[in-house]
PDB file of C-alpha atoms in Angstrom:
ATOM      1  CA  UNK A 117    -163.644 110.675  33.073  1.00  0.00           C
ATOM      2  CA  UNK A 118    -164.698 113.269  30.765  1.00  0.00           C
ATOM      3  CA  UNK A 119    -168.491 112.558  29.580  1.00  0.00           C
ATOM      4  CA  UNK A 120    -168.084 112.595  26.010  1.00  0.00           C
ATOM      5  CA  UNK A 121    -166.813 109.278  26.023  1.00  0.00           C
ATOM      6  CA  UNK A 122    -168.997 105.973  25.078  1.00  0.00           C
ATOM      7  CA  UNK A 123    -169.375 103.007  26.524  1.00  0.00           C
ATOM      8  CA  UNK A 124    -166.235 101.254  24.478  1.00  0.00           C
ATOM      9  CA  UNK A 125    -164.052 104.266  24.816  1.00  0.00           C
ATOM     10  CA  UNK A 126    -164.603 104.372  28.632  1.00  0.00           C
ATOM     11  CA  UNK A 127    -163.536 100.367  28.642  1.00  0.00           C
ATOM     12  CA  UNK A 128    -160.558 101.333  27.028  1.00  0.00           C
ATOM     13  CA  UNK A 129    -159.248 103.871  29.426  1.00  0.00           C
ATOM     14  CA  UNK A 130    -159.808 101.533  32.359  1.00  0.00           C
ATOM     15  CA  UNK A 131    -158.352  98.958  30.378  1.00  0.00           C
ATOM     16  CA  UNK A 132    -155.300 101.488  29.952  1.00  0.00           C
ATOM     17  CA  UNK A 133    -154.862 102.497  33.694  1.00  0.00           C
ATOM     18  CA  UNK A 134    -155.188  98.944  34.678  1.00  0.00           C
ATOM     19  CA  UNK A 135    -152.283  98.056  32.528  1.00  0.00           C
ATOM     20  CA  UNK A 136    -150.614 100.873  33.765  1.00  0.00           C
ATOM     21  CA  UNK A 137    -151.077  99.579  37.619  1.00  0.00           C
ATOM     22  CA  UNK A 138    -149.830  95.498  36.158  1.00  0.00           C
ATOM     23  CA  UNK A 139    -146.993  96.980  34.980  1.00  0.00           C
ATOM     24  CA  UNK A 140    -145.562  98.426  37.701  1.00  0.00           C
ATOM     25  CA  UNK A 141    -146.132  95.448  40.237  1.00  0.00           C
ATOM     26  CA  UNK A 142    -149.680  96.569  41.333  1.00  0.00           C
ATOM     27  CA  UNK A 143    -152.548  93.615  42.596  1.00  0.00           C
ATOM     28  CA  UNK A 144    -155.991  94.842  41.069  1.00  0.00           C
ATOM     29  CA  UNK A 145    -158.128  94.150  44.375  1.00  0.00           C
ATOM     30  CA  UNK A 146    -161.633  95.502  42.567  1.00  0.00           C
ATOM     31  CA  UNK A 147    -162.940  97.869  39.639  1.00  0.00           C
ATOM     32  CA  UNK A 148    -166.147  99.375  39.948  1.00  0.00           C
ATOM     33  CA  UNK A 149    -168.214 101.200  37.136  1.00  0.00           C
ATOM     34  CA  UNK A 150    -170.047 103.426  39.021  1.00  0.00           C
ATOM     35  CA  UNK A 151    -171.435 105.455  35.553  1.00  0.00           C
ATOM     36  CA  UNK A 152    -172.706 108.403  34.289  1.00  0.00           C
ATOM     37  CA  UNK A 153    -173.087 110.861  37.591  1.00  0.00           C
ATOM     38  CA  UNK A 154    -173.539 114.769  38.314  1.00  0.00           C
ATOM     39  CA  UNK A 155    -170.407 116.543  39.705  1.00  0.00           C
ATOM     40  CA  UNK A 156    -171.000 119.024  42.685  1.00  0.00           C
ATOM     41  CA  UNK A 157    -169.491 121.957  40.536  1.00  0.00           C
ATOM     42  CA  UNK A 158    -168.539 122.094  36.611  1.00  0.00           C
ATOM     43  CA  UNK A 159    -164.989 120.800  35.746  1.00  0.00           C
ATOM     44  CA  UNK A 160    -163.749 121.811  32.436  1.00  0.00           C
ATOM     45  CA  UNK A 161    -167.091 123.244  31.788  1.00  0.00           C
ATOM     46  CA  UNK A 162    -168.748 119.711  31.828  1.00  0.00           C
ATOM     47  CA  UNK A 163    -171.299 119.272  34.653  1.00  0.00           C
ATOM     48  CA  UNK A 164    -171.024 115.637  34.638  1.00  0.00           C
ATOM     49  CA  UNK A 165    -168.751 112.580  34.166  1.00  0.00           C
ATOM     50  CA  UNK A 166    -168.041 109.069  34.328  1.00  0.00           C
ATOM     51  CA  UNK A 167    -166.903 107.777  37.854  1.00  0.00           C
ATOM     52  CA  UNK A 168    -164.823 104.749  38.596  1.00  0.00           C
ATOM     53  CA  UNK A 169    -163.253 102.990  41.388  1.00  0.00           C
ATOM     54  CA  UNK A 170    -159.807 100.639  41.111  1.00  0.00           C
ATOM     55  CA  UNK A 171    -158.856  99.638  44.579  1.00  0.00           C
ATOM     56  CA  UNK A 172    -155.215  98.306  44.401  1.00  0.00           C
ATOM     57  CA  UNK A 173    -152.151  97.488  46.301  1.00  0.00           C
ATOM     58  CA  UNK A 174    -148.403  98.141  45.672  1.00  0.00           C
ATOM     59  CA  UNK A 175    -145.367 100.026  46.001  1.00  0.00           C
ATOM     60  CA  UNK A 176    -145.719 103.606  47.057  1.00  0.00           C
ATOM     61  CA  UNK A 177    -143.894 104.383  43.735  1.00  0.00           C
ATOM     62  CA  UNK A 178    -146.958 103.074  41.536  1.00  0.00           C
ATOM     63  CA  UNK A 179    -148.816 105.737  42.867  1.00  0.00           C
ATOM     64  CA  UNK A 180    -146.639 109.034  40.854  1.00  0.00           C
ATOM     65  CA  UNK A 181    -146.488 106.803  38.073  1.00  0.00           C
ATOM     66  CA  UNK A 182    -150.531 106.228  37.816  1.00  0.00           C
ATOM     67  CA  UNK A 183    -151.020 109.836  38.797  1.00  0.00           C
ATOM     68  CA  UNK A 184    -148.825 111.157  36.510  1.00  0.00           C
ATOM     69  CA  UNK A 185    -150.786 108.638  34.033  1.00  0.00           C
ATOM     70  CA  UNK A 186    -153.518 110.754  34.511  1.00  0.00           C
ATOM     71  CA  UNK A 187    -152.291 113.706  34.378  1.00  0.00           C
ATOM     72  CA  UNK A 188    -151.349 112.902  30.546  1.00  0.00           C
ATOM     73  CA  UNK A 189    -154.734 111.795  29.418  1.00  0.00           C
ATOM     74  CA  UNK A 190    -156.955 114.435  28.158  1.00  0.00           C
ATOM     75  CA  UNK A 191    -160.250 111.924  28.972  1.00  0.00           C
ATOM     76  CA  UNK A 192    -159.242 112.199  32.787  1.00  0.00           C
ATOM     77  CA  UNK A 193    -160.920 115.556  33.944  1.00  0.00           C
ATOM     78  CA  UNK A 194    -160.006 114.890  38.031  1.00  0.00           C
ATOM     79  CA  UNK A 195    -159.126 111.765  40.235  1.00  0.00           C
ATOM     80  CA  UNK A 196    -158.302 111.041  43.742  1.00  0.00           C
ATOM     81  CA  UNK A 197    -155.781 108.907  45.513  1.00  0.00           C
ATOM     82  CA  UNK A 198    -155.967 107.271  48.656  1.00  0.00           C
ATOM     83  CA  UNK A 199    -154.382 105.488  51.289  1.00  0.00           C
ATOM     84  CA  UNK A 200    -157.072 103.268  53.643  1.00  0.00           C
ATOM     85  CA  UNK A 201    -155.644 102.414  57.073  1.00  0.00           C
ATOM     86  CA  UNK A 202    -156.647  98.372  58.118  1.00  0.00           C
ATOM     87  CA  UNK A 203    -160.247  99.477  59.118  1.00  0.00           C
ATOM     88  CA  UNK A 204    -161.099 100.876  56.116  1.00  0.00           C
ATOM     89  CA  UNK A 205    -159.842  97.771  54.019  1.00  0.00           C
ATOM     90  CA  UNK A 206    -161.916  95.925  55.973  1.00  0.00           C
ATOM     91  CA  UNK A 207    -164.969  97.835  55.326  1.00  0.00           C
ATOM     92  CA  UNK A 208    -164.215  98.098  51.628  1.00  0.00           C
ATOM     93  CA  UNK A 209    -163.942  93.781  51.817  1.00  0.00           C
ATOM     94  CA  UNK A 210    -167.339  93.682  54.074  1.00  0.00           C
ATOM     95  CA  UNK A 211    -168.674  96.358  51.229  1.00  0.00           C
ATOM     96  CA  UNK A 212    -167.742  93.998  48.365  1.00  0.00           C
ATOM     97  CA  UNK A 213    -168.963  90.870  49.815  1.00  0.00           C
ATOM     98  CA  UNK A 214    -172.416  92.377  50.438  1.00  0.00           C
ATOM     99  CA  UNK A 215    -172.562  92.255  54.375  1.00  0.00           C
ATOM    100  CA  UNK A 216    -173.211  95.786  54.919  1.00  0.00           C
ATOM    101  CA  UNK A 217    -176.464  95.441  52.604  1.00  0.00           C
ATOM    102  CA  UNK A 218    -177.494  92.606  54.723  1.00  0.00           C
ATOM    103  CA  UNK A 219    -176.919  95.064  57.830  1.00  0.00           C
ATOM    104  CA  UNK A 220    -179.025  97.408  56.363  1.00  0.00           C
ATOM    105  CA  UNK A 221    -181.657  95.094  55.609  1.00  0.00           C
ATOM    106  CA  UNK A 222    -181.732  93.585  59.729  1.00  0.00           C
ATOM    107  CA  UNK A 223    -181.963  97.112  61.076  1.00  0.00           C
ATOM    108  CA  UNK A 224    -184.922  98.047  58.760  1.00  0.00           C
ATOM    109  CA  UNK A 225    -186.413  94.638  59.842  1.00  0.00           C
ATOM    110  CA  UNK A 226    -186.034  95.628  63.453  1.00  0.00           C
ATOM    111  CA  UNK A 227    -187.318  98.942  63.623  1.00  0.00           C
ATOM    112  CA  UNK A 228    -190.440  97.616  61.073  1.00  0.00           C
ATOM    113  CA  UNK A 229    -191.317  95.662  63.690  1.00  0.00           C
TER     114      UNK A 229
END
């Protein structure tokens, strides 16, 4: 999202996308804020923006409806779509739940000692 925004205006547009996704038969999974970041190369002559994740499931339909969603709002400067296969849903779940923190924190452990 476009970096101009504040914190209530970028609420809303999550808040508008998620509709978007309960309206057409989609299960929010997760929503992550992930902020205020750099981009690698200036969009729309902005050299940063707001990043978010919405993993979701549904009908392959949902996803040219969202997109196209998008597309119309002027606070969306780029997005990406994607399909995970089974391993990477299970990664995302693991990721979510904490374990691969806890991984991190064992190997770091082992090699400390």
């Amino acid at each position: 999202m476009t970096p101009v925004l504040n914190e209530g205006q970028v609420q809303e547009t999550v808040e508008k996308f998620s509709q978007v996704l309960k309206e057409n038969g989609a299960d929010i999974i997760n929503t992550e804020a992930w902020g205020l970041k750099k981009l690698a190369y200036p969009i729309q002559k902005k050299n940063t923006g707001y990043y978010f994740l919405v993993e979701f499931t549904g009908e392959g339909n949902i996803v040219d409806t969202l997109e196209l969603a998008f597309r119309r709002d002027e606070r969306i400067i780029r997005f990406l779509t994607t399909v995970l296969d089974k391993h990477a849903v299970a990664y995302a779940e693991r990721r979510r739940k904490g374990e691969m923190n806890q991984q991190k924190a064992k190997q770091s452990e082992a090699v400390a000692q």
